[in-house]
Short mmCIF file of C-alpha atoms in Angstrom, two decimals:
data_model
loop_
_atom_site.label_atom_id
_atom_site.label_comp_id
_atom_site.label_asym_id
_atom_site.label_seq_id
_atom_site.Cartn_x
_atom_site.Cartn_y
_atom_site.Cartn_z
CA UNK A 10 -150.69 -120.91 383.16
CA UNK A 11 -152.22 -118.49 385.65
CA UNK A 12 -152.48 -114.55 385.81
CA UNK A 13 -154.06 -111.85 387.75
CA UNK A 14 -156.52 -109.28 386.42
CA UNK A 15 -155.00 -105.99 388.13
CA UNK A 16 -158.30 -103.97 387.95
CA UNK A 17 -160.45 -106.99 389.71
CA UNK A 18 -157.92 -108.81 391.66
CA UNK A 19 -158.85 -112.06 390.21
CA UNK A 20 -156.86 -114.89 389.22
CA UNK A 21 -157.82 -116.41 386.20
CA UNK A 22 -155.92 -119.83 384.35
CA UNK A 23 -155.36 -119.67 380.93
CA UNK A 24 -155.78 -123.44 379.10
CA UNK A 25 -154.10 -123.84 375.76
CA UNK A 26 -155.72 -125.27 372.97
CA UNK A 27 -153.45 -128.37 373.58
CA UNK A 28 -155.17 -128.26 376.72
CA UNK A 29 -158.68 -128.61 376.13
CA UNK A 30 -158.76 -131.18 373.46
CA UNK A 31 -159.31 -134.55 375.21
CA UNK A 32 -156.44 -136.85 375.52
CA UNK A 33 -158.79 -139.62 373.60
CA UNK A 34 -159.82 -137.72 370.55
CA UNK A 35 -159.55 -139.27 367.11
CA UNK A 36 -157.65 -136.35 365.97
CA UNK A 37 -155.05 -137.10 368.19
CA UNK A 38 -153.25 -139.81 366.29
CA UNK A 39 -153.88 -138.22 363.12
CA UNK A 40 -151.48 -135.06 364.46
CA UNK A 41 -149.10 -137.41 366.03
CA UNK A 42 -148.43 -138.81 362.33
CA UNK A 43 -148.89 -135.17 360.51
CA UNK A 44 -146.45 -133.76 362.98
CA UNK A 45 -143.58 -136.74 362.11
CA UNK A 46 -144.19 -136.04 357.93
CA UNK A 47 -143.90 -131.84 358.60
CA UNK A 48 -140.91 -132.42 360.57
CA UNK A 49 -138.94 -134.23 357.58
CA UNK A 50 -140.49 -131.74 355.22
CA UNK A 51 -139.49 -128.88 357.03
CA UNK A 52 -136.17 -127.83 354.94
CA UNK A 53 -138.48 -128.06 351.59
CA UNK A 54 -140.57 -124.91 353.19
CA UNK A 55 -137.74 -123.16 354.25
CA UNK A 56 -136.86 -122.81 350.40
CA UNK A 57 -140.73 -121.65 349.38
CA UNK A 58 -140.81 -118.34 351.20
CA UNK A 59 -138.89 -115.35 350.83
CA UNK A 60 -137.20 -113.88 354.52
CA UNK A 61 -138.41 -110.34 352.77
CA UNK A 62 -141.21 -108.51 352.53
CA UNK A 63 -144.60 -109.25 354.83
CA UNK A 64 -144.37 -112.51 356.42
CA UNK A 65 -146.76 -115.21 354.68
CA UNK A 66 -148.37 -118.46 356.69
CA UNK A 67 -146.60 -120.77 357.23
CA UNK A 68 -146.65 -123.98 354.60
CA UNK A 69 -147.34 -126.15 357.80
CA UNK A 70 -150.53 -124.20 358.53
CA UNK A 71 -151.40 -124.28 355.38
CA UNK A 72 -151.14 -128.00 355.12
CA UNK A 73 -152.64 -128.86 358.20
CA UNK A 74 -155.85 -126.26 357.42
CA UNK A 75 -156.07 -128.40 354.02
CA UNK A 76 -156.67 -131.77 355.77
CA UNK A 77 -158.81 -130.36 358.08
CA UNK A 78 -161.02 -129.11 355.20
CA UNK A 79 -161.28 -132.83 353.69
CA UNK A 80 -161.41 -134.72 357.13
CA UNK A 81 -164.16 -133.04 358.19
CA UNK A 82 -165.58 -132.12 354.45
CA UNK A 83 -165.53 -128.32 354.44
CA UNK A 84 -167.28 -127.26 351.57
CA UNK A 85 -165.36 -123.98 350.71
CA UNK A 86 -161.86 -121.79 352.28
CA UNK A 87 -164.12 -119.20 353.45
CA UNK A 88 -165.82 -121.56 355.53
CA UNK A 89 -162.88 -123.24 356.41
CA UNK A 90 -161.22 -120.05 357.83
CA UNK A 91 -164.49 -119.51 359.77
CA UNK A 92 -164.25 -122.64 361.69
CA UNK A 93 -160.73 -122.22 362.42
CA UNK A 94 -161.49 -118.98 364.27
CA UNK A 95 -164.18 -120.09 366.74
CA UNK A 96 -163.20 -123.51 367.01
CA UNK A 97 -160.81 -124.60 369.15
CA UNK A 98 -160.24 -128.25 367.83
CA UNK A 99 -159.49 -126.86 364.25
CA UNK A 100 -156.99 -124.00 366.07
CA UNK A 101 -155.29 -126.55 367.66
CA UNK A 102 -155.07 -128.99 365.04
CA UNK A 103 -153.93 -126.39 362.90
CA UNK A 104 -151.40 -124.99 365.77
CA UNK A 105 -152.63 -121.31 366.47
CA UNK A 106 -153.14 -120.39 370.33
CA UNK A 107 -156.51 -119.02 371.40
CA UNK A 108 -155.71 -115.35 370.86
CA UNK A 109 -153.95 -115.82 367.54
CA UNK A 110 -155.43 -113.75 365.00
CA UNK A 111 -156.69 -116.24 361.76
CA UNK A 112 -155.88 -115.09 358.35
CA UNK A 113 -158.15 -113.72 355.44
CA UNK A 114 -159.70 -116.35 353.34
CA UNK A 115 -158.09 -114.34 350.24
CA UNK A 116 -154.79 -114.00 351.64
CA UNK A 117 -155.51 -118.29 352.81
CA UNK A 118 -156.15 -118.36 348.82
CA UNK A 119 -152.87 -116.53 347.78
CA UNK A 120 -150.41 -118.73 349.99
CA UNK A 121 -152.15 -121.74 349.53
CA UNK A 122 -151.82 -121.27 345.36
CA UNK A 123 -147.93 -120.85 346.07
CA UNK A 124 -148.05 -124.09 347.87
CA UNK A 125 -150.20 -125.80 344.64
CA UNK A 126 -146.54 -125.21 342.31
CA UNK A 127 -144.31 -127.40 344.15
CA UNK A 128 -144.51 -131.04 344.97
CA UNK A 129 -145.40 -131.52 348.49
CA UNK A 130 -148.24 -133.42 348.03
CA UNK A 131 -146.32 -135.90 346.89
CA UNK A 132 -144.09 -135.96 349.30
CA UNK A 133 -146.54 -136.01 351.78
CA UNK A 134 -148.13 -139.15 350.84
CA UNK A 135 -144.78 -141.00 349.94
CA UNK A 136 -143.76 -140.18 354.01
CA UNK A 137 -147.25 -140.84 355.03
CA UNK A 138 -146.90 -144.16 352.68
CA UNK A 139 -142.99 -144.87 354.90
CA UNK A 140 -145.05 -144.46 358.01
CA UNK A 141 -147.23 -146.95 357.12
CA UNK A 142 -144.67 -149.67 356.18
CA UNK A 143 -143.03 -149.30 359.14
CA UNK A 144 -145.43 -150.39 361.40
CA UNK A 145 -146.23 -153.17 358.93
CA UNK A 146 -149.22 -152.21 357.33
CA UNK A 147 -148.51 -151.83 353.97
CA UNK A 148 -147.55 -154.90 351.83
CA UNK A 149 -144.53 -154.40 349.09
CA UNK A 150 -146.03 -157.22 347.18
CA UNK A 151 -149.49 -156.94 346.07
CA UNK A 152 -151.43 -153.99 345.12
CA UNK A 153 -154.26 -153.04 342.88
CA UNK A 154 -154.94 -150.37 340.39
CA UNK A 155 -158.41 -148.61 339.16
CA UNK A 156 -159.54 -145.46 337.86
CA UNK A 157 -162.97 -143.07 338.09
CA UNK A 158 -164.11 -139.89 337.07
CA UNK A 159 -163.46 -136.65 338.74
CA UNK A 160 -166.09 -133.74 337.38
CA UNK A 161 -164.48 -130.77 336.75
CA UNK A 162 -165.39 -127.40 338.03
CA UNK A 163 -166.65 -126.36 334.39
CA UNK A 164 -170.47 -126.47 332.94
CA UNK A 165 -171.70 -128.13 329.88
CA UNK A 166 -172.27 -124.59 327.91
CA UNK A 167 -168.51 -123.98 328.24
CA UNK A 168 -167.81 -126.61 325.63
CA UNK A 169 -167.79 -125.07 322.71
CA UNK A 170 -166.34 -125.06 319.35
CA UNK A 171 -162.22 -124.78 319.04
CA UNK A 172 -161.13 -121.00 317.04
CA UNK A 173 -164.61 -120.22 316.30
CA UNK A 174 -166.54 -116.88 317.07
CA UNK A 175 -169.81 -117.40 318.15
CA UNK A 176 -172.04 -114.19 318.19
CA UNK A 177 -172.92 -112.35 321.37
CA UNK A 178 -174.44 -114.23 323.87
CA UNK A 179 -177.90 -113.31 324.77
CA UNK A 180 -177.58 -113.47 328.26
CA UNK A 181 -173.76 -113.12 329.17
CA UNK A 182 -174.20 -114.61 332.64
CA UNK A 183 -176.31 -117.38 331.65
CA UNK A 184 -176.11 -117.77 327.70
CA UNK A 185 -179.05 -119.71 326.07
CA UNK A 186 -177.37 -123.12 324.08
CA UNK A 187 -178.88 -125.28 322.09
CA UNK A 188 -176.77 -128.23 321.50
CA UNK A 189 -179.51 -130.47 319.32
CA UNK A 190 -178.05 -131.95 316.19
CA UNK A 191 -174.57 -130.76 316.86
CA UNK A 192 -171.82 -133.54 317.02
CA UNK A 193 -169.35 -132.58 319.73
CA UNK A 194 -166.14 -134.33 320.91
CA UNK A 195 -163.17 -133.56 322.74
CA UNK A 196 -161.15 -132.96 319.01
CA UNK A 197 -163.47 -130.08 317.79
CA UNK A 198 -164.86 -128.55 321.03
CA UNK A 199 -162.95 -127.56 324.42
CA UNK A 200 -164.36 -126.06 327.59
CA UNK A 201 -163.28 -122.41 327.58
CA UNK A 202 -163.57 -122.71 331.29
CA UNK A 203 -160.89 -125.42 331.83
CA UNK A 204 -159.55 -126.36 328.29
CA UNK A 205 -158.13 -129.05 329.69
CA UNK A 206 -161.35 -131.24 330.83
CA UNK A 207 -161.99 -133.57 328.68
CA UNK A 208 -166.01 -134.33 327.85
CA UNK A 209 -166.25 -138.38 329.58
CA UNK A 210 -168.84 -140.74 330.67
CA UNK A 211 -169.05 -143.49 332.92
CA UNK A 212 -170.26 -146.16 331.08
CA UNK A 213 -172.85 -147.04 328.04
CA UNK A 214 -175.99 -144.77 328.74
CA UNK A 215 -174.61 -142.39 331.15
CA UNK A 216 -174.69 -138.41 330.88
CA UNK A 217 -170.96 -137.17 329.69
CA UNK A 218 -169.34 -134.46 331.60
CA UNK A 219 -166.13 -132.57 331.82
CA UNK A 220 -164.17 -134.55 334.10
CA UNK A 221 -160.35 -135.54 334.87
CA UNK A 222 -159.15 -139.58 335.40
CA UNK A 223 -158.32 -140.27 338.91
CA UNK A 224 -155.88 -143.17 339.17
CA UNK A 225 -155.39 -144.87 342.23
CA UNK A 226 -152.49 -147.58 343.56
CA UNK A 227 -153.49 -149.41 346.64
CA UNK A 228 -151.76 -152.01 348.40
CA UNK A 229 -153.54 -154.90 349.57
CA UNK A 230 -152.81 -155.19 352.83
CA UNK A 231 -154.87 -152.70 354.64
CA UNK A 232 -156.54 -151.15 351.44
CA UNK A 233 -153.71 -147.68 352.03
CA UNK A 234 -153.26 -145.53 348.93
CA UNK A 235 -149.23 -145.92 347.97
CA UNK A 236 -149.61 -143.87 344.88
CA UNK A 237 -151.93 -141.45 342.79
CA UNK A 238 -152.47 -139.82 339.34
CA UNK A 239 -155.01 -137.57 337.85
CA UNK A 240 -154.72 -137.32 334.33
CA UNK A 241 -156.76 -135.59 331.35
CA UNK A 242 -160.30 -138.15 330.92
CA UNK A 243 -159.67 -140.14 328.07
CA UNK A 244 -160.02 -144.01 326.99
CA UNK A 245 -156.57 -145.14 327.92
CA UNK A 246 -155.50 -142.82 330.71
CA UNK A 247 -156.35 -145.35 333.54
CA UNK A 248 -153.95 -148.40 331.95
CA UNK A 249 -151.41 -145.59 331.17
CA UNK A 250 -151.46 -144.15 334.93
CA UNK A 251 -151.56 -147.30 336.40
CA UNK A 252 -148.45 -148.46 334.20
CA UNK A 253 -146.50 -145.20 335.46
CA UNK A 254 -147.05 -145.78 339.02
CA UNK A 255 -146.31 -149.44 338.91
CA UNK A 256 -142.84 -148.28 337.60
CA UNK A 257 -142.27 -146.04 340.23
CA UNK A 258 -142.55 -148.55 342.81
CA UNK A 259 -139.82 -149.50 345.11
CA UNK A 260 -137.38 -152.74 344.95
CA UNK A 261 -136.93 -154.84 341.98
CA UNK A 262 -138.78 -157.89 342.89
CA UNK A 263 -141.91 -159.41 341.09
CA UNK A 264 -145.30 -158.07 342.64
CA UNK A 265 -148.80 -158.80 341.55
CA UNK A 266 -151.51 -156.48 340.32
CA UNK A 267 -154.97 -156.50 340.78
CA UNK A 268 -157.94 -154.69 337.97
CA UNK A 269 -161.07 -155.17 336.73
CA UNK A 270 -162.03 -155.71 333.24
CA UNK A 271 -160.62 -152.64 331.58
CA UNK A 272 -156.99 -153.44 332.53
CA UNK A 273 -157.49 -157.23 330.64
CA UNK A 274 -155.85 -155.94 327.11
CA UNK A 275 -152.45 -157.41 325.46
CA UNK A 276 -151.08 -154.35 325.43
CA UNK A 277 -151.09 -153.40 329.54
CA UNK A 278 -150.50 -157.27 330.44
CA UNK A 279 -147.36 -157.30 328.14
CA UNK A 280 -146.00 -154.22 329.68
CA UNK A 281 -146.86 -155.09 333.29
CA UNK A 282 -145.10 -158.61 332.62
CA UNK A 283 -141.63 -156.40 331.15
CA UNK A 284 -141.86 -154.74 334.64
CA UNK A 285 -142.20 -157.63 336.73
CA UNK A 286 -145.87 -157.39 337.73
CA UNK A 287 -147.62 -160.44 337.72
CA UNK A 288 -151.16 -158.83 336.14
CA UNK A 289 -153.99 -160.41 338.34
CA UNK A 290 -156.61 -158.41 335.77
CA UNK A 291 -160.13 -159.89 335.80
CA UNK A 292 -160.97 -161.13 332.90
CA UNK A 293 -162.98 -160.05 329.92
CA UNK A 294 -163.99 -163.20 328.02
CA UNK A 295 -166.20 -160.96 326.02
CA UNK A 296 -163.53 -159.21 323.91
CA UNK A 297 -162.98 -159.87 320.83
CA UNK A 298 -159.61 -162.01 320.77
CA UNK A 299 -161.02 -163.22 324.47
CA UNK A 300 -159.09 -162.24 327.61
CA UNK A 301 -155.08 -161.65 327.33
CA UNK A 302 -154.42 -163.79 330.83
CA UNK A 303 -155.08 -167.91 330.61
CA UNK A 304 -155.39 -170.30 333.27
CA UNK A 305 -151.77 -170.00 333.53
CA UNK A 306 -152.31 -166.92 336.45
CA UNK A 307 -156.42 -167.52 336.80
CA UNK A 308 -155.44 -170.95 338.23
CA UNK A 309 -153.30 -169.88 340.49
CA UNK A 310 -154.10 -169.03 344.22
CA UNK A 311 -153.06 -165.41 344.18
CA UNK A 312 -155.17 -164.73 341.61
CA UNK A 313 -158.06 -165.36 343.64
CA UNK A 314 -157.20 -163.25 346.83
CA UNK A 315 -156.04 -160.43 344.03
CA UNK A 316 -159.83 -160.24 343.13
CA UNK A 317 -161.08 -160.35 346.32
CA UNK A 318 -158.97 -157.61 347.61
CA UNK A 319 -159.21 -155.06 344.38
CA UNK A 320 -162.85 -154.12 346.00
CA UNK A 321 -161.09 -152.52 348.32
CA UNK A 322 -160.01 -149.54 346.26
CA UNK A 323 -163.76 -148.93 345.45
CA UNK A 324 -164.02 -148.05 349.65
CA UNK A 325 -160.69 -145.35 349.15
CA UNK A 326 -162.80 -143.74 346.03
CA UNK A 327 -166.27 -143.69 347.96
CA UNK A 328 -164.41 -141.73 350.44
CA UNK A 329 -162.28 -139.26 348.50
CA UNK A 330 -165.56 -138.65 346.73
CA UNK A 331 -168.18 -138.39 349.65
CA UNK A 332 -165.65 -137.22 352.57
CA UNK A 333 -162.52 -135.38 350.92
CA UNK A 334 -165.24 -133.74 348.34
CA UNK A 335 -163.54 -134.71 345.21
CA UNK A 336 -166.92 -135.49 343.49
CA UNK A 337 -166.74 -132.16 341.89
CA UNK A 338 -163.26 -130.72 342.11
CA UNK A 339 -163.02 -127.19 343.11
CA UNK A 340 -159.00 -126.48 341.11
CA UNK A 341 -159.04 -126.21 337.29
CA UNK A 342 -155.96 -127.77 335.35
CA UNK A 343 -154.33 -131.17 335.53
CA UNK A 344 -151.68 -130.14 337.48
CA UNK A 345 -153.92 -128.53 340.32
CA UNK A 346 -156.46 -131.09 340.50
CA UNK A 347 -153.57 -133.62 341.03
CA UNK A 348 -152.12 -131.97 343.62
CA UNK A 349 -155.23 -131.88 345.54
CA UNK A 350 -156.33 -135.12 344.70
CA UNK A 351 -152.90 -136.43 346.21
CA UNK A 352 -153.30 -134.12 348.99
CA UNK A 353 -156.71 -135.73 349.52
CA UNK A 354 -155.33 -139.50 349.13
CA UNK A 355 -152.85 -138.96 352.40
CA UNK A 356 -155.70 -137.58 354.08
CA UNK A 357 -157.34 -141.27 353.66
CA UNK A 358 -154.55 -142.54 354.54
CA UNK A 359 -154.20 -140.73 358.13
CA UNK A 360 -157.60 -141.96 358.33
CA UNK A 361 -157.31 -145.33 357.49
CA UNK A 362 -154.01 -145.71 360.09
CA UNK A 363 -155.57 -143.97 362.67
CA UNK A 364 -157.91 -146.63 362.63
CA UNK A 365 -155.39 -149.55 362.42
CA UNK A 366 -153.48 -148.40 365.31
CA UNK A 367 -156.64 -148.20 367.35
CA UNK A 368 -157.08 -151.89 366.25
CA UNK A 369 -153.89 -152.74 367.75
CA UNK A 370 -154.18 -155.16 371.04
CA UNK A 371 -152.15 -154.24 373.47
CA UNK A 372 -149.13 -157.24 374.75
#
């Protein structure tokens, strides 16, 4: 496009954001498959936004100015909206021209929370999941399941006693505790930051913090996330995920199951075998009662490419954790943190196909 400054008599070109990203850029793809997913989603945002009243951003923007915070691991909104002003990859990604005024990070805030109470998250991942299986990447077959630990936006001093009052704090922006010789557990004490974080460790000898269970269902194809769950922290909430998002998978054939030790209990093999999963759980010979899986399924070849592939989930977690900044979550409430957790999954995904089409060799 090409004008004329009246005052000067130049001619000047104006290049469009479209313009001056390079035809080769890894971000490329990535928009090619965003763009396909908004389009089907498109008559779900018509029905979040009143035609009344001062116009809001749009739920695409929105979206888009999400995975661009976890793709390129933006630490807060404020920030975010920063970059998206002076940078023209992030304007264009996002789809705002060069003189397109960029919003407030508040009023970024207010939309975005309207976008947290409905479900688009998931069905953002289930189209970016369709994608997938359409060019063959994603196996219908074979998948594996695994949980980890989330920490919570919520510090240790905010887990206090349930219906008590305490006496005035000494310091009301940073109270002194002293915890020593007081039992605490998730029955008798909450956090009266997020009541629903549950106090959780990792394993024997680790710290416990407030933290949520984030499940994960990967197919073993290509290692893509097909489903997600965050649920409150507790002992069982990684079998019970994973058996709710093994039910929710498509077709009514038999399909194996991959898991580490923690999955190898009667009561999670039982179910999975009522559903038609084929539980290819490592086992944990030293339970009491010994493993609930025999040489029946160990012997079998499957069961050895099962445990090969199940490491694979550990590389999605590394990078929802490192990348998508889901080490600490930044949203209080189960319902919040799962949305951005899901949110945060398709973003891996985008990733993780972006990469297998560049793997592609041309015919």
């Amino acid at each position: 496009m090409r004008g004329t400054d009246q005052q000067q008599g130049h001619v000047f070109s104006y290049i469009s954001p479209e313009q001056r990203v390079r035809k080769d850029h890894p971000l490329r793809p990535i928009r090619t498959i965003v763009d396909k997913v908004l389009k089907e989603l498109s008559p779900e945002f018509n029905k979040m936004y009143s035609k009344v009243g001062r116009p809001s951003i749009p739920p695409e923007q929105l979206l888009r100015a999400l995975l661009l915070q976890m793709l390129y691991s933006v630490r807060s909104e404020r920030l975010l909206i920063e970059e998206i002003d002076y940078n023209i990859l992030f304007r264009w990604f996002v789809g705002l021209n060069l003189d397109d005024a960029v919003w407030d990070a508040t009023v970024f805030t207010k939309n975005r929370d309207r976008l947290l109470e409905a479900e688009v998250a998931k069905e953002f991942l289930a189209l970016v999941v369709e994608q997938a299986r359409g060019q063959g990447w994603a196996s219908d077959e074979h998948f594996t399941v695994d949980g980890s630990l989330l920490e919570a936006w919520a510090s240790a001093k905010s887990f206090q006693p349930k219906n008590k009052k305490g006496s005035p704090p000494d310091d009301p922006g940073n109270p002194t505790v002293d915890y020593r010789g007081e039992k605490r557990s998730n029955e008798t004490h909450e956090s009266k930051s997020d009541p629903e974080a549950q106090m959780a460790r990792k394993g024997a000898g680790k710290e416990a913090k407030l933290s949520y269970s984030g499940n994960l269902l990967v197919e073993n194809r290509n290692g893509l996330i097909v489903n997600s769950r965050v649920w409150e922290a507790t002992g069982t909430a990684e079998r019970y995920a994973a058996l709710e998002m093994l039910q929710e998978l498509p077709g009514s054939g038999r399909v194996t199951v991959g898991g580490d030790k923690g999955f190898d209990t009667a009561d999670f093999v039982r179910e999975c075998r009522n559903m038609w999963v084929t539980p290819h759980v490592a086992q944990n010979l030293g339970r009491r009662g010994g493993s609930a899986i025999d040489s029946r399924t160990t012997r079998q070849g499957g069961y050895v490419i099962s445990q090969k592939k199940r490491k694979r989930i550990e590389e999605c977690f590394g990078w929802l954790k490192t990348i998508a900044l889901m080490r600490k979550v930044r949203h209080r409430g189960t319902l919040k943190v799962d949305w951005i957790f899901t949110l945060a999954c398709a973003a891996y995904n985008l990733v993780r196909m972006r990469n297998l089409m560049r793997s592609v060799v041309p015919t």
